[in-house]
Short mmCIF file of C-alpha atoms and ligand atoms in Angstrom, two decimals:
data_model
loop_
_atom_site.label_atom_id
_atom_site.label_comp_id
_atom_site.label_asym_id
_atom_site.label_seq_id
_atom_site.Cartn_x
_atom_site.Cartn_y
_atom_site.Cartn_z
CA MET A 1 12.51 -128.60 156.72
CA LYS A 2 9.14 -126.94 156.17
CA LYS A 3 8.49 -125.09 153.16
CA MET A 4 6.17 -121.66 154.17
CA GLN A 5 5.25 -118.33 153.21
CA GLN A 6 5.87 -117.35 149.17
CA LEU A 7 8.41 -114.25 149.38
CA TYR A 8 8.39 -113.75 145.85
CA GLU A 9 7.87 -114.79 142.58
CA GLY A 10 10.00 -114.11 139.60
CA LYS A 11 9.63 -115.21 135.57
CA ALA A 12 10.56 -118.92 135.96
CA LYS A 13 10.96 -119.05 140.07
CA LYS A 14 9.61 -118.91 143.18
CA VAL A 15 11.36 -118.35 146.71
CA PHE A 16 9.59 -119.64 149.61
CA ALA A 17 10.55 -119.11 153.75
CA THR A 18 11.41 -121.65 155.64
CA ASP A 19 11.62 -122.44 159.56
CA ASP A 20 15.31 -121.88 159.40
CA PRO A 21 15.34 -118.16 158.55
CA ASN A 22 19.22 -118.96 157.45
CA LEU A 23 17.44 -121.40 153.93
CA TYR A 24 15.20 -120.76 151.88
CA ILE A 25 13.32 -122.95 149.22
CA VAL A 26 13.58 -122.36 145.39
CA ASP A 27 10.92 -123.97 143.36
CA TYR A 28 11.49 -124.07 139.08
CA LYS A 29 8.29 -123.29 137.06
CA ASP A 30 7.89 -124.35 133.20
CA ASP A 31 6.95 -120.21 132.29
CA ALA A 32 9.55 -119.30 130.30
CA THR A 33 10.32 -115.57 129.42
CA ALA A 34 11.99 -113.49 126.76
CA PHE A 35 13.06 -109.74 125.65
CA ASN A 36 12.25 -108.49 129.14
CA GLY A 37 8.75 -110.01 129.76
CA LEU A 38 7.22 -109.27 126.09
CA LYS A 39 7.60 -112.63 125.05
CA LYS A 40 5.75 -115.22 127.26
CA GLY A 41 4.93 -119.43 126.87
CA THR A 42 5.60 -122.52 128.65
CA ILE A 43 8.28 -125.07 128.59
CA GLN A 44 6.99 -128.13 129.53
CA GLY A 45 8.82 -129.82 131.99
CA LYS A 46 11.59 -126.96 131.96
CA GLY A 47 11.50 -126.37 135.50
CA VAL A 48 12.39 -130.20 136.48
CA ILE A 49 15.27 -129.87 134.45
CA ASN A 50 16.54 -126.50 135.31
CA ASN A 51 16.88 -127.21 138.86
CA THR A 52 18.15 -130.72 138.16
CA MET A 53 21.11 -129.28 135.86
CA THR A 54 21.97 -126.13 138.30
CA ASN A 55 22.33 -128.40 141.33
CA HIS A 56 24.28 -130.86 139.51
CA LEU A 57 26.57 -128.01 138.14
CA MET A 58 26.95 -125.97 141.47
CA GLN A 59 27.79 -128.74 142.91
CA TYR A 60 30.49 -129.78 140.29
CA LEU A 61 31.91 -125.35 140.92
CA GLU A 62 31.60 -126.28 145.09
CA LYS A 63 33.78 -128.78 144.61
CA ASN A 64 36.42 -126.95 142.67
CA GLY A 65 36.31 -123.76 144.69
CA ILE A 66 33.66 -121.66 144.20
CA PRO A 67 31.17 -121.00 146.75
CA THR A 68 27.39 -121.60 145.76
CA HIS A 69 24.46 -120.63 148.04
CA PHE A 70 23.03 -124.86 147.20
CA VAL A 71 22.07 -126.47 150.23
CA GLU A 72 19.99 -129.27 148.82
CA GLN A 73 17.18 -130.41 146.46
CA ILE A 74 14.18 -131.40 147.71
CA SER A 75 12.01 -132.60 145.16
CA ASP A 76 12.54 -132.83 141.32
CA ARG A 77 11.45 -128.77 141.47
CA GLU A 78 13.02 -127.14 144.91
CA THR A 79 15.91 -127.01 146.37
CA VAL A 80 17.02 -125.64 149.65
CA VAL A 81 19.47 -122.72 149.25
CA LYS A 82 21.42 -120.86 151.99
CA ARG A 83 19.36 -116.55 152.36
CA VAL A 84 21.29 -114.39 150.41
CA LYS A 85 20.61 -110.74 149.20
CA ILE A 86 21.10 -110.48 145.77
CA VAL A 87 23.56 -108.35 144.95
CA PRO A 88 21.70 -106.24 141.87
CA ILE A 89 24.25 -107.39 139.27
CA GLU A 90 23.66 -109.68 136.43
CA VAL A 91 27.32 -110.64 135.45
CA ILE A 92 27.44 -112.11 131.53
CA VAL A 93 30.38 -113.67 130.47
CA ARG A 94 31.11 -114.38 126.69
CA ASN A 95 33.54 -116.53 124.89
CA ILE A 96 31.75 -116.86 121.50
CA ALA A 97 30.00 -113.33 119.94
CA ALA A 98 26.35 -113.97 119.67
CA GLY A 99 22.83 -112.48 121.43
CA SER A 100 22.99 -108.59 122.10
CA LEU A 101 27.13 -108.32 121.91
CA SER A 102 26.66 -109.01 118.05
CA LYS A 103 23.86 -106.71 117.58
CA ARG A 104 26.05 -104.15 119.51
CA LEU A 105 29.29 -104.58 118.07
CA GLY A 106 28.41 -106.22 114.48
CA ILE A 107 30.47 -109.46 114.93
CA PRO A 108 28.27 -111.89 113.50
CA GLU A 109 27.30 -114.86 115.93
CA GLY A 110 29.78 -117.82 116.15
CA THR A 111 32.80 -115.17 116.19
CA LYS A 112 35.43 -116.70 118.72
CA LEU A 113 36.68 -113.37 120.38
CA GLN A 114 40.07 -113.48 120.74
CA SER A 115 39.53 -113.31 124.67
CA THR A 116 37.11 -114.02 127.29
CA VAL A 117 34.18 -110.60 127.45
CA LEU A 118 33.10 -109.70 130.83
CA GLU A 119 30.28 -107.71 130.94
CA PHE A 120 27.45 -106.28 134.02
CA SER A 121 24.34 -105.29 134.31
CA TYR A 122 22.11 -103.12 136.15
CA LYS A 123 19.53 -106.05 137.77
CA ASP A 124 16.45 -103.68 137.52
CA ASP A 125 13.66 -104.89 135.04
CA ASP A 126 12.21 -101.16 134.84
CA LEU A 127 15.20 -100.20 133.18
CA GLY A 128 15.76 -102.87 131.20
CA ASP A 129 18.82 -104.42 132.55
CA PRO A 130 21.31 -102.00 131.17
CA MET A 131 24.85 -102.76 130.98
CA ILE A 132 27.03 -100.74 133.48
CA ASN A 133 30.70 -100.98 133.79
CA ASP A 134 32.43 -100.96 137.14
CA TYR A 135 32.05 -96.95 138.13
CA HIS A 136 28.59 -97.35 137.84
CA ALA A 137 28.62 -99.90 139.88
CA LEU A 138 30.75 -98.34 142.55
CA ALA A 139 28.87 -95.13 142.01
CA MET A 140 25.44 -96.84 142.77
CA GLY A 141 26.81 -98.37 145.35
CA LEU A 142 25.64 -102.16 144.15
CA ALA A 143 29.08 -103.28 145.58
CA THR A 144 31.92 -102.89 146.29
CA ARG A 145 35.87 -102.59 144.90
CA GLU A 146 36.33 -105.64 146.67
CA GLU A 147 33.36 -107.36 145.42
CA LEU A 148 33.45 -106.64 142.34
CA ASP A 149 37.10 -108.01 141.64
CA LEU A 150 35.99 -111.40 143.68
CA ILE A 151 32.59 -111.66 141.09
CA ALA A 152 35.43 -110.94 138.72
CA SER A 153 37.86 -113.72 139.60
CA TYR A 154 34.88 -116.46 140.36
CA SER A 155 32.96 -115.81 137.08
CA PHE A 156 36.08 -116.53 134.52
CA LYS A 157 36.95 -119.48 136.93
CA ILE A 158 33.13 -120.83 136.52
CA ASN A 159 33.86 -119.82 132.43
CA GLN A 160 36.62 -122.14 132.96
CA LEU A 161 35.40 -125.05 134.65
CA LEU A 162 31.83 -124.85 133.00
CA THR A 163 34.03 -125.04 129.89
CA ASP A 164 36.05 -127.66 130.37
CA TYR A 165 32.93 -129.36 131.63
CA MET A 166 30.48 -129.11 128.73
CA LYS A 167 32.94 -129.69 126.12
CA ASP A 168 33.56 -133.23 127.42
CA LEU A 169 29.57 -133.33 126.43
CA GLY A 170 30.15 -132.52 123.11
CA ILE A 171 28.73 -128.84 123.89
CA GLU A 172 30.26 -125.42 123.73
CA LEU A 173 29.60 -122.70 126.23
CA ILE A 174 29.19 -119.44 124.38
CA ASP A 175 27.89 -117.24 126.67
CA PHE A 176 26.29 -117.48 129.85
CA LYS A 177 24.82 -115.02 132.96
CA LEU A 178 25.37 -115.17 136.64
CA GLU A 179 23.92 -113.42 139.50
CA TYR A 180 25.60 -113.40 142.89
CA GLY A 181 24.22 -113.05 146.91
CA LYS A 182 25.76 -112.06 149.93
CA LEU A 183 25.33 -113.70 152.57
CA ASP A 184 24.47 -112.01 157.00
CA ASP A 185 28.47 -112.57 157.40
CA GLY A 186 29.46 -110.52 153.81
CA THR A 187 30.38 -113.67 152.46
CA ILE A 188 29.69 -113.48 148.26
CA VAL A 189 28.59 -116.87 147.01
CA LEU A 190 27.42 -117.61 143.53
CA ALA A 191 23.46 -117.49 143.49
CA ASP A 192 20.44 -118.63 140.76
CA GLU A 193 20.44 -120.93 138.50
CA ILE A 194 22.54 -122.15 135.35
CA SER A 195 20.11 -123.81 133.05
CA PRO A 196 19.70 -123.55 128.94
CA ASP A 197 17.58 -120.26 130.09
CA THR A 198 21.04 -118.64 130.98
CA CYS A 199 23.52 -120.33 128.61
CA ARG A 200 24.25 -120.25 125.37
CA PHE A 201 24.65 -124.31 124.44
CA TRP A 202 26.07 -125.30 120.45
CA ASP A 203 26.32 -128.61 120.31
CA SER A 204 30.03 -128.72 119.33
CA LYS A 205 29.76 -130.95 115.84
CA THR A 206 26.73 -129.74 114.49
CA GLY A 207 26.36 -126.27 116.27
CA GLU A 208 22.71 -126.63 116.70
CA LYS A 209 21.55 -124.28 119.86
CA LEU A 210 20.56 -126.02 122.71
CA ASP A 211 19.15 -123.41 124.74
CA LYS A 212 16.53 -120.93 125.22
CA ASP A 213 17.37 -118.93 121.78
CA ARG A 214 15.03 -121.78 120.30
CA PHE A 215 12.25 -120.34 122.44
CA ARG A 216 13.23 -116.61 121.42
CA ARG A 217 13.60 -117.36 117.96
CA ASP A 218 10.73 -119.38 117.70
CA MET A 219 12.88 -121.91 116.26
CA GLY A 220 10.65 -125.34 117.18
CA GLY A 221 12.39 -127.85 119.45
CA VAL A 222 12.51 -126.06 122.48
CA GLU A 223 11.79 -128.81 125.16
CA GLU A 224 14.31 -131.65 122.78
CA ALA A 225 16.80 -129.47 123.48
CA TYR A 226 16.85 -128.65 127.25
CA GLN A 227 16.20 -132.56 127.69
CA GLU A 228 19.53 -133.07 125.45
CA VAL A 229 21.21 -131.07 127.27
CA MET A 230 20.01 -132.65 130.84
CA HIS A 231 20.84 -136.45 129.05
CA ARG A 232 24.40 -135.66 128.12
CA LEU A 233 24.66 -134.28 131.67
CA MET A 234 22.90 -136.42 133.70
CA GLY A 235 22.82 -139.50 131.31
CA LYS A 236 19.20 -139.31 132.10
N1 UDP B 1 21.02 -113.86 129.89
C1 UDP B 1 20.30 -114.34 130.97
N2 UDP B 1 19.21 -113.20 131.55
C2 UDP B 1 19.16 -112.06 130.98
C3 UDP B 1 20.00 -112.13 130.04
C4 UDP B 1 20.52 -112.65 129.08
O1 UDP B 1 20.15 -115.16 131.11
O2 UDP B 1 18.42 -111.39 131.23
C5 UDP B 1 21.75 -115.14 128.98
C6 UDP B 1 21.64 -115.11 127.95
O3 UDP B 1 20.62 -116.20 128.10
C7 UDP B 1 22.88 -115.90 126.87
C8 UDP B 1 23.68 -114.64 128.31
O4 UDP B 1 23.04 -114.07 128.94
O5 UDP B 1 23.49 -116.67 127.84
C9 UDP B 1 24.27 -113.34 126.82
O6 UDP B 1 23.04 -113.13 126.81
P1 UDP B 1 22.68 -111.13 125.72
O7 UDP B 1 23.25 -110.17 126.40
O8 UDP B 1 22.98 -111.85 124.50
O9 UDP B 1 21.06 -111.15 125.95
P2 UDP B 1 19.96 -111.66 124.61
O10 UDP B 1 20.63 -111.89 123.34
O11 UDP B 1 19.96 -112.78 125.51
O12 UDP B 1 19.45 -110.86 124.43
#
């Protein structure tokens, strides 16, 4: 596997071409942003943690029937993934009220939702990733009805699998964001990352935040929180 030219640099990752046209390499950075890029910083060691953790969880999901883009980790920050076309929809799954949902609906953070909430956002930085519903997604041609249904059913299943997995580690899965991609043959697979950047994790006993909210809200102990989740997940 040869790493070739850089194709894309995002806020937290770079993507490279390889000598295999069907494979990319993602390279995780320590850069952190929040509020659509308004707040910028560095979280030491984040790239290594998010790479390792994402791959660990993707393999667990894969074993449990969720197709993913994961192929192989090749270094502490780099992973080979299948080449996909990202579906420009951010899927948010919520178990407990927090963040933008609390703000928008006036539900205090930490309130258990009576059923799981699934939200879609249109993935567009210039527009600030506005929330959309199925009708918008269909009207804009972002995905077909069948694809939306599959994405929703995968997302609920992932929620169940991750909630159970994290619970055993003493971590409550509050909410998280997923992205999907399409292979050349049209297969929908889970893509992007699953990490403290994209999930809210609260310690089950103390309620302590173990995720990017520590960075967003200037709470301190950001690196320590990422390390704590990694430690519980991987035993290191
Ligand atoms: N999230 C994300 N990327 C985004 C927006 C949200 O990874 O661009 C994650 C976020 O970390 C949280 C969940 O999705 O776990 C719900 O985020 P929310 O809508 O509450 O937005 P926020 O409060 O982070 O602005």
